[in-house]
mmCIF file of C-alpha atoms (C1' of nucleotides) in Angstrom:
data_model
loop_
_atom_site.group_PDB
_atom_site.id
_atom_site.type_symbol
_atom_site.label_atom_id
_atom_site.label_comp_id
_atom_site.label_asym_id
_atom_site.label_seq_id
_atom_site.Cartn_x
_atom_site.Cartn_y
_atom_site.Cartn_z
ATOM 1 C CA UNK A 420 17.856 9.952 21.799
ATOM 2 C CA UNK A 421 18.304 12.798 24.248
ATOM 3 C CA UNK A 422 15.384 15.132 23.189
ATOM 4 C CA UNK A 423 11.779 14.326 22.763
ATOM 5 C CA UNK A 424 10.541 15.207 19.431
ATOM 6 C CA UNK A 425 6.868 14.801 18.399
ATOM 7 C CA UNK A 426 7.985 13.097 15.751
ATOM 8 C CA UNK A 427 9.319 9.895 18.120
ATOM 9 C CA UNK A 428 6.388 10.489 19.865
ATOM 10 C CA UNK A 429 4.193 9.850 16.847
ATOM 11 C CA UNK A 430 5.655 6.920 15.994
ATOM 12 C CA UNK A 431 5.606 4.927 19.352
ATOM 13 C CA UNK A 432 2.035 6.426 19.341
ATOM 14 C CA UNK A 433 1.064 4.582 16.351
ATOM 15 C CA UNK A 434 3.332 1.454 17.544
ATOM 16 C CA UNK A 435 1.066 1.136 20.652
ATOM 17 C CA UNK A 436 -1.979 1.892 19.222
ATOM 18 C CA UNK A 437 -2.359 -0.424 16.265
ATOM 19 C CA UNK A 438 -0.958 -3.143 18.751
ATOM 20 C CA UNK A 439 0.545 -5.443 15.935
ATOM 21 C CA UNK A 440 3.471 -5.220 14.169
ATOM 22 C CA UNK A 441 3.587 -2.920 10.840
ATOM 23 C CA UNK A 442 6.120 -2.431 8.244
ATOM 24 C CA UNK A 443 8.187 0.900 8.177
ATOM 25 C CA UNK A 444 6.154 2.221 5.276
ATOM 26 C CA UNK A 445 2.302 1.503 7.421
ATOM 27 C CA UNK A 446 3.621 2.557 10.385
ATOM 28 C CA UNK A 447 4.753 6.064 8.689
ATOM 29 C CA UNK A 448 1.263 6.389 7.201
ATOM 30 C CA UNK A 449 0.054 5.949 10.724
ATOM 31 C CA UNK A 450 1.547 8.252 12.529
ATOM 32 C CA UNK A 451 1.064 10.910 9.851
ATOM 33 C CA UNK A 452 -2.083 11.283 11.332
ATOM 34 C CA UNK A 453 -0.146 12.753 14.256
ATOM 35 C CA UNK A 454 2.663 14.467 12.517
ATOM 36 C CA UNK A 455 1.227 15.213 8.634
ATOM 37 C CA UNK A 456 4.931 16.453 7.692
ATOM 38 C CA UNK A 457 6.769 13.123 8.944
ATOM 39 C CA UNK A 458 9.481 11.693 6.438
ATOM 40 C CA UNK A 459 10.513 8.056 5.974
ATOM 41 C CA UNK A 460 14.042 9.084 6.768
ATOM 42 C CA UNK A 461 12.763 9.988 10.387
ATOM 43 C CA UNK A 462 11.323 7.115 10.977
ATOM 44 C CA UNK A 463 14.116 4.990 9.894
ATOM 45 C CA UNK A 464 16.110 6.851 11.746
ATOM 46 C CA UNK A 465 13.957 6.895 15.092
ATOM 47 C CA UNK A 466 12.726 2.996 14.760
ATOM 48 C CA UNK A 467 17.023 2.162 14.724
ATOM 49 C CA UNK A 468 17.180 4.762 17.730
ATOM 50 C CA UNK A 469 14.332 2.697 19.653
ATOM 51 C CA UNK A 470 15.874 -0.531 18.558
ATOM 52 C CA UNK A 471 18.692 0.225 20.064
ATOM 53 C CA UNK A 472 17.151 1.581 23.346
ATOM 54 C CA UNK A 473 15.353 -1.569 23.754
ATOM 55 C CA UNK A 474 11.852 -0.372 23.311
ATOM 56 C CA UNK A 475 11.057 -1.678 19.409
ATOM 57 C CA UNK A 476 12.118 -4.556 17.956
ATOM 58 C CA UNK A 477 12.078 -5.461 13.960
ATOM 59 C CA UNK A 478 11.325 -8.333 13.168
ATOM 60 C CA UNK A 479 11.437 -10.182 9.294
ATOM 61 C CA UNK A 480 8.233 -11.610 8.505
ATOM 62 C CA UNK A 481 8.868 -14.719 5.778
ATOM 63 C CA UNK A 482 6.011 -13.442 3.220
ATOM 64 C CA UNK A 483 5.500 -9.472 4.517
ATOM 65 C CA UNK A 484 9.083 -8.835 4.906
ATOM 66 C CA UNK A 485 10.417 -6.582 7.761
ATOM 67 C CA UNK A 486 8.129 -5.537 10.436
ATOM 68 C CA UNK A 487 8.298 -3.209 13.793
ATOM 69 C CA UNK A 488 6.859 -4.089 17.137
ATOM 70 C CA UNK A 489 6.823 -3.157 20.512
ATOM 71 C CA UNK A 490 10.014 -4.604 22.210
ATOM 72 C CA UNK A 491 8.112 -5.017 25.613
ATOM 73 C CA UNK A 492 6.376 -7.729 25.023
ATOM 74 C CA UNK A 493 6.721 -11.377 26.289
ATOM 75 C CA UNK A 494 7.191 -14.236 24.034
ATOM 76 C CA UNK A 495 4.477 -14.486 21.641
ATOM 77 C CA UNK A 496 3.818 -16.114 17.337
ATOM 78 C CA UNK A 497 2.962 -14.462 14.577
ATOM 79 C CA UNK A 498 -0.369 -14.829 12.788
ATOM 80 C CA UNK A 499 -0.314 -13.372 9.106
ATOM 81 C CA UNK A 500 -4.227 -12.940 7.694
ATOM 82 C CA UNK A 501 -3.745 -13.332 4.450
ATOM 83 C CA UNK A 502 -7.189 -11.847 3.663
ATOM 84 C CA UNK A 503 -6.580 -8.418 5.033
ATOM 85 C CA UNK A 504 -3.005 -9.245 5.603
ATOM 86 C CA UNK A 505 -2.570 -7.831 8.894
ATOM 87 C CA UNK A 506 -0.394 -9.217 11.351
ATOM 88 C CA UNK A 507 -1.606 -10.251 15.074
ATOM 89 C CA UNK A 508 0.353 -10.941 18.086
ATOM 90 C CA UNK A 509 -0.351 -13.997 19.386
ATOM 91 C CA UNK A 510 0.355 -14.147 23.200
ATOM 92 C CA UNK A 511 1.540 -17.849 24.755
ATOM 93 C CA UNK A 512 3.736 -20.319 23.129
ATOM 94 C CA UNK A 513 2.169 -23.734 21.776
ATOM 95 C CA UNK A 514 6.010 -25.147 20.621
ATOM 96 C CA UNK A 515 7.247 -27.939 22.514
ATOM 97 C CA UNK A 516 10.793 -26.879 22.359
ATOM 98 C CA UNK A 517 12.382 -30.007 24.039
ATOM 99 C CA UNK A 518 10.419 -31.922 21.398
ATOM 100 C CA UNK A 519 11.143 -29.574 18.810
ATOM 101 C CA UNK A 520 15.238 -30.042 18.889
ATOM 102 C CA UNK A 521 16.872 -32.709 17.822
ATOM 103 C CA UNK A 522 19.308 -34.940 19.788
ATOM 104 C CA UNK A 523 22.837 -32.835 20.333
ATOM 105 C CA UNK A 524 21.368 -29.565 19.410
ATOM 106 C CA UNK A 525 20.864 -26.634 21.718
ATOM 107 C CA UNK A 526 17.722 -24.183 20.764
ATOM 108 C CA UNK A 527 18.107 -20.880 22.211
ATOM 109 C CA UNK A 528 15.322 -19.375 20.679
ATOM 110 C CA UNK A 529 12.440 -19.764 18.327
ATOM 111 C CA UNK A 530 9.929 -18.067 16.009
ATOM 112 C CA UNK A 531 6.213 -19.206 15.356
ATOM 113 C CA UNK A 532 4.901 -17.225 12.048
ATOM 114 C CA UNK A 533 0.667 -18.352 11.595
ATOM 115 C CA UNK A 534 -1.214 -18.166 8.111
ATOM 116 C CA UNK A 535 -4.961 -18.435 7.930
ATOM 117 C CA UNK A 536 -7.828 -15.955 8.561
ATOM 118 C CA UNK A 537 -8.623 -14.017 11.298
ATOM 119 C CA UNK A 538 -12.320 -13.531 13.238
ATOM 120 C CA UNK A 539 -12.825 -10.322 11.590
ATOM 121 C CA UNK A 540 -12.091 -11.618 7.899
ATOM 122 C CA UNK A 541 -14.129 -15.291 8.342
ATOM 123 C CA UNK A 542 -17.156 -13.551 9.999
ATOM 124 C CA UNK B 573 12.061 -26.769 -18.941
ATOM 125 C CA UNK B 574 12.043 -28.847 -21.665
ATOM 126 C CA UNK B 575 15.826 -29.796 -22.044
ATOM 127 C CA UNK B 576 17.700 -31.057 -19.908
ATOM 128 C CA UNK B 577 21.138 -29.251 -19.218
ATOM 129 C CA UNK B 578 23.778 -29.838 -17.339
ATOM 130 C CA UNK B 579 23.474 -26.587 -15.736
ATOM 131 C CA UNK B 580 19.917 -27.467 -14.631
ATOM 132 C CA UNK B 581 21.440 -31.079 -12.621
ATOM 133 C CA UNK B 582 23.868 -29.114 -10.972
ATOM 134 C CA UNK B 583 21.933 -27.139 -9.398
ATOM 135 C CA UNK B 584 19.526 -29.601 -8.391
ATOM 136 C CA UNK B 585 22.193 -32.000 -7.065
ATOM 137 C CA UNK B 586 23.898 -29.589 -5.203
ATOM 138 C CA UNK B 587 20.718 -29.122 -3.462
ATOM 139 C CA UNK B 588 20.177 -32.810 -2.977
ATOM 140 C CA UNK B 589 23.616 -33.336 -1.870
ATOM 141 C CA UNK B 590 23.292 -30.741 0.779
ATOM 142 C CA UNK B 591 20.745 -31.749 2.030
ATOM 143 C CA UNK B 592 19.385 -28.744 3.361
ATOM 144 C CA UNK B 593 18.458 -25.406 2.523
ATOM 145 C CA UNK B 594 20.690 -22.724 1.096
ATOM 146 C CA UNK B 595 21.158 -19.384 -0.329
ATOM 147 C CA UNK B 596 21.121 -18.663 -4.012
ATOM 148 C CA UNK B 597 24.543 -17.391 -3.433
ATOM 149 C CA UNK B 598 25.603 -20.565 -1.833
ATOM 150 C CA UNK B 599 23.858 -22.621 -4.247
ATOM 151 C CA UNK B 600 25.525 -21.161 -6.908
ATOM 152 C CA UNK B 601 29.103 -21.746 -5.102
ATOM 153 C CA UNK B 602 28.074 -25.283 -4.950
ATOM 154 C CA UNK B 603 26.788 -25.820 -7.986
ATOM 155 C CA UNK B 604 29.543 -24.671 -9.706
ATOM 156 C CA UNK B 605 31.947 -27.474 -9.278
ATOM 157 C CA UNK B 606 29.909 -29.606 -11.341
ATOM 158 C CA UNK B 607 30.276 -27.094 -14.030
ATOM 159 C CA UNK B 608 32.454 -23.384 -13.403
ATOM 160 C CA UNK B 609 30.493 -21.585 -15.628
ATOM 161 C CA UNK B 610 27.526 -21.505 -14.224
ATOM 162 C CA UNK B 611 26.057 -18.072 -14.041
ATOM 163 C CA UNK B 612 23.458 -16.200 -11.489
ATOM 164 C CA UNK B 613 21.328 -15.293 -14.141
ATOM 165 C CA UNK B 614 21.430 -19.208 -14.699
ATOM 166 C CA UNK B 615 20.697 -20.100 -11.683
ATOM 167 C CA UNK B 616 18.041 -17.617 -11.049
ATOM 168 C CA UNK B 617 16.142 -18.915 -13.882
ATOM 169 C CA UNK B 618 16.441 -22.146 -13.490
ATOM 170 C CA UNK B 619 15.142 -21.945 -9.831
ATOM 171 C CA UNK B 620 12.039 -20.142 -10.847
ATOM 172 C CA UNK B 621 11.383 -22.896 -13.529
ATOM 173 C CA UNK B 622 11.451 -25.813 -10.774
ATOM 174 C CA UNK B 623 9.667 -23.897 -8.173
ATOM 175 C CA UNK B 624 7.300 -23.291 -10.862
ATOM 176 C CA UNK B 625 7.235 -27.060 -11.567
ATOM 177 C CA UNK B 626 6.949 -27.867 -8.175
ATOM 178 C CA UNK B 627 10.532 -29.478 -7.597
ATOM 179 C CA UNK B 628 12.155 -26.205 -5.503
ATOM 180 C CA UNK B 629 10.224 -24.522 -2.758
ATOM 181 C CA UNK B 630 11.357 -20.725 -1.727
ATOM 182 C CA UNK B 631 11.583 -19.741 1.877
ATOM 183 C CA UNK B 632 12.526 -16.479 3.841
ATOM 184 C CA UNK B 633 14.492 -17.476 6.414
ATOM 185 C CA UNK B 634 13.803 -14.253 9.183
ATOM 186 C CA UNK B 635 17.662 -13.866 10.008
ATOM 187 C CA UNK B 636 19.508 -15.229 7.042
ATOM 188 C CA UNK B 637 16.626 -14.122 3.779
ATOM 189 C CA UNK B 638 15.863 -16.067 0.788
ATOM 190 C CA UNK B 639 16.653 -19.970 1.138
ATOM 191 C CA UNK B 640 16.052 -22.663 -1.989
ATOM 192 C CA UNK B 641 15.294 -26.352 -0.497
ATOM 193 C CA UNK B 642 13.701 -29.430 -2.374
ATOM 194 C CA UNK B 643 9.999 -29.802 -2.661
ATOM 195 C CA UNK B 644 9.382 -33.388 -1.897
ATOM 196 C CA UNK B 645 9.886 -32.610 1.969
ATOM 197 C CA UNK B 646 7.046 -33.313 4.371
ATOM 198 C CA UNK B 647 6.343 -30.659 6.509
ATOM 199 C CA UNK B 648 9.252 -29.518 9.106
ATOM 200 C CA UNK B 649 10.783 -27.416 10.480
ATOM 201 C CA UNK B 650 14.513 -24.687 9.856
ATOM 202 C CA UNK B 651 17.266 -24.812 12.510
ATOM 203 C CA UNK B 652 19.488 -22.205 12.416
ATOM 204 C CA UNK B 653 22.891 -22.845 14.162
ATOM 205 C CA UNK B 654 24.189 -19.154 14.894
ATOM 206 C CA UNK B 655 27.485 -20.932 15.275
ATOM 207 C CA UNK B 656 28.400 -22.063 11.592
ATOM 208 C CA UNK B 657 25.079 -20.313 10.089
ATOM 209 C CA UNK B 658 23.947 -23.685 8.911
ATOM 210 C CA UNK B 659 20.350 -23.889 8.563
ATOM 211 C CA UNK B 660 18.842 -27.113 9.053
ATOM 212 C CA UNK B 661 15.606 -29.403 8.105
ATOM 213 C CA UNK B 662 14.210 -30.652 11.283
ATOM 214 C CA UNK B 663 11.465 -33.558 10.234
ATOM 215 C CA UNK B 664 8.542 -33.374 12.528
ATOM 216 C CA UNK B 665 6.359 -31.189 14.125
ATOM 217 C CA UNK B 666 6.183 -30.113 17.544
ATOM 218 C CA UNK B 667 3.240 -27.237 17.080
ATOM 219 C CA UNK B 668 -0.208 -28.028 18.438
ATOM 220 C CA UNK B 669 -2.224 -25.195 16.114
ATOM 221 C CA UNK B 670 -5.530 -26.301 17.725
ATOM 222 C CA UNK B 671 -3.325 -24.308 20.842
ATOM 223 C CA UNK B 672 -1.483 -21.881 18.943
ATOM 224 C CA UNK B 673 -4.877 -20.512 16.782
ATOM 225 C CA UNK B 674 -7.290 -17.706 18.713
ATOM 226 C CA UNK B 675 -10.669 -18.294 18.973
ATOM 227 C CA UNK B 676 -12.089 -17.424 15.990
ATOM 228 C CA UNK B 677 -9.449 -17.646 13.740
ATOM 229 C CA UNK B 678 -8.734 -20.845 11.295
ATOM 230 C CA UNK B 679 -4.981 -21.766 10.825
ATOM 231 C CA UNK B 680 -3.988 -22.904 7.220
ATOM 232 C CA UNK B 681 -0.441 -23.559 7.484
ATOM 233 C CA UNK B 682 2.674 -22.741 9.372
ATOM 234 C CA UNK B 683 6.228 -22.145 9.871
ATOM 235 C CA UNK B 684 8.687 -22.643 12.849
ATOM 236 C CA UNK B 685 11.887 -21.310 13.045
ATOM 237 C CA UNK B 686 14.372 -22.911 15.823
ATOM 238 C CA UNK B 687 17.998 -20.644 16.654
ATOM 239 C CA UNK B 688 20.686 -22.122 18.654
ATOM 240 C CA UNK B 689 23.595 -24.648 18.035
ATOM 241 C CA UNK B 690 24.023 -27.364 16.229
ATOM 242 C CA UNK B 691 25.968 -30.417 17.238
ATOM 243 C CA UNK B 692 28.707 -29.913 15.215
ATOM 244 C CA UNK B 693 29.443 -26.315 16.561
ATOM 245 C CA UNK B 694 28.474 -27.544 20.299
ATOM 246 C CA UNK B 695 31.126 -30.621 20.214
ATOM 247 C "C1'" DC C 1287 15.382 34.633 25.655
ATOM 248 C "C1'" DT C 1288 19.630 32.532 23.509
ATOM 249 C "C1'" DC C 1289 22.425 29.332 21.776
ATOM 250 C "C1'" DC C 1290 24.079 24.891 20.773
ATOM 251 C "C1'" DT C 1291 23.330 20.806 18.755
ATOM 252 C "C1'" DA C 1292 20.129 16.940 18.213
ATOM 253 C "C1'" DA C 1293 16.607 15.949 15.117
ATOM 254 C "C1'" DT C 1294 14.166 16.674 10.839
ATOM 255 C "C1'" DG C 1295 12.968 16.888 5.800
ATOM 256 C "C1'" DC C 1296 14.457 16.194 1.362
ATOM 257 C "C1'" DA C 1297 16.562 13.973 -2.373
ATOM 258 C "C1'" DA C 1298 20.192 11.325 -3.894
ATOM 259 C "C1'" DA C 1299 22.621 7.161 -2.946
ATOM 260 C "C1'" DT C 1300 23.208 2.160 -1.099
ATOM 261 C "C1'" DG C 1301 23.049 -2.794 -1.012
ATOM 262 C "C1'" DC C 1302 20.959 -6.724 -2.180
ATOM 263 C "C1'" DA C 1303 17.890 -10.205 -4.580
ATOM 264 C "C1'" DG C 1304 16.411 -10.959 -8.672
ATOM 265 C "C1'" DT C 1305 15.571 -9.815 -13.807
ATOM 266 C "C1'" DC C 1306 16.373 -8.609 -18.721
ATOM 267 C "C1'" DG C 1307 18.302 -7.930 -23.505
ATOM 268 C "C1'" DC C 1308 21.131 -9.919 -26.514
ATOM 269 C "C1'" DA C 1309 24.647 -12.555 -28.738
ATOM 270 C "C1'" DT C 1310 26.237 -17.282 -28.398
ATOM 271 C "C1'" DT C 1311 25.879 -22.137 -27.270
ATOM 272 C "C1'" DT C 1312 23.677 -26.539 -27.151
ATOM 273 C "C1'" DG C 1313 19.866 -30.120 -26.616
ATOM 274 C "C1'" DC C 1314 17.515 -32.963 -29.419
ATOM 275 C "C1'" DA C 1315 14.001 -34.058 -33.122
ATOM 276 C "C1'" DT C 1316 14.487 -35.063 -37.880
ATOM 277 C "C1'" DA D 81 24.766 -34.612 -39.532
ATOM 278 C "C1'" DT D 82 21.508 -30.327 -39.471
ATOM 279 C "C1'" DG D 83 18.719 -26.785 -37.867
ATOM 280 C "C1'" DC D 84 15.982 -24.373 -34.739
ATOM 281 C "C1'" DA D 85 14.309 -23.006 -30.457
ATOM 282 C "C1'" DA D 86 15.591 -23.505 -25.614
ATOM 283 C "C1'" DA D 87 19.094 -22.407 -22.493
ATOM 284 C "C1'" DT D 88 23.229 -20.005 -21.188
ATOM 285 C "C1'" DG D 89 26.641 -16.245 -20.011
ATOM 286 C "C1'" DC D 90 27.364 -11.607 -19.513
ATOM 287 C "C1'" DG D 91 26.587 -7.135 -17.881
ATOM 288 C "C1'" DA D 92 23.413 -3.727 -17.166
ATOM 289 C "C1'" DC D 93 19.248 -2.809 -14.852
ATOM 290 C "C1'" DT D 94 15.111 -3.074 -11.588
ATOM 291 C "C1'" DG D 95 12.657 -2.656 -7.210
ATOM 292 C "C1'" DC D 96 12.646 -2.337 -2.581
ATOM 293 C "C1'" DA D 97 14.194 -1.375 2.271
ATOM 294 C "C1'" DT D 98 17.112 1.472 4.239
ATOM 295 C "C1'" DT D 99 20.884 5.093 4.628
ATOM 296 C "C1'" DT D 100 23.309 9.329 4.036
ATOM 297 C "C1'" DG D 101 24.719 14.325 3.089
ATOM 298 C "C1'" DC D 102 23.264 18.634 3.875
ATOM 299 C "C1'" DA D 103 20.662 22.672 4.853
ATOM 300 C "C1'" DT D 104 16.994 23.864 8.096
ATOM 301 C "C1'" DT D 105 14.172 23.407 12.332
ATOM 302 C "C1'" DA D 106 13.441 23.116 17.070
ATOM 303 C "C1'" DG D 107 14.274 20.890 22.048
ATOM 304 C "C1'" DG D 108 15.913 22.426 26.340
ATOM 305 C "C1'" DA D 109 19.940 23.810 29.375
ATOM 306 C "C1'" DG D 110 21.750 28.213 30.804
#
DNA sequence: CTCCTAATGCAAATGCAGTCGCATTTGCAT
DNA sequence: ATGCAAATGCGACTGCATTTGCATTAGGAG
């Protein structure tokens, strides 16, 4: 990742501004708008670039599959909609972990994934 | 589902016996020393039949994929020791959604997903 | 402005979970 | 004991996310 390419650009672009996560193939429609002649390929190839820089972060989502988010965000749950089936960062953390492990076990980490509706879909 | 085979018990004994949730891969492996022959295709089948009857649940697990478990589970959560890549049902539940839900939005249902050691691997 | 090489676009290729067609086996009702 | 449809085993085949080979384009140091 030495040069700056519209491209990379385009795709962090689209990363910020939807601010949720997005499969590879949503995210590439997205930042079309940007870059009309953008290939999956490229994106693969950037999103495992900024994965490995520290700025993205994929994620697997247990009913949308693998997703792409922002890696500089703090701890936060998933909410699936699964009317307009859009994904939205929930910031906090309502998991008791201590309560949450059981006796001997060590939890280093944890993932909250949320099905329901959201505001925009029950209104 | 209308006979009952031997191929059929197998599988759902190995999942009994293990007592936790496992790969179809793994299940397979297990399965088979009840009886060798036992085929994917087999196994495949047989696991959409008694998720289709209510008996086997499916679950993406976000690290380890598809997992097949037993249906007449309360709610709980998955441990996942990174250790011996067991995963584990935890009974319980130490979400408060009333917490973890945004204004606005209505939770339906939920899934936790706890990483760490187990007590096994931590002896 | 030039040149080198990283980055891109394209299409073919992977790997993996699961499925299908078909010949053969096997529950189980009679 | 018989027969038929359900179930199995096998191997080939899908579908999907992602990767790769290769020729071409384009940052950016000099």
């Amino acid at each position: 990742m030495q040069r700056k390419t519209s491209q990379r650009n385009a795709i962090l672009d689209a990363l910020r501004g939807a601010g949720r996560p997005m499969s590879a193939e949503d995210l590439t429609g997205l930042a079309r708008t940007s870059v009309a002649s953008l290939n999956r390929a490229t994106v693969y190839r950037n999103l495992r670039l900024l994965i490995g820089a520290g700025r993205v972060r994929r994620l697997t989502h247990p009913e949308l599959g693998p997703l792409y988010e922002l890696a500089d965000l703090d701890h936060h749950h998933h909410f699936h909609c699964r009317l307009c089936d859009r994904v939205f960062e929930i910031p906090g953390c309502a998991l008791d972990v201590r309560i949450a492990t059981p006796p001997g076990f060590r939890t280093d980490d944890h993932e909250v994934f949320l099905y329901g509706n959201c505001a925009d879909c029950r209104g």
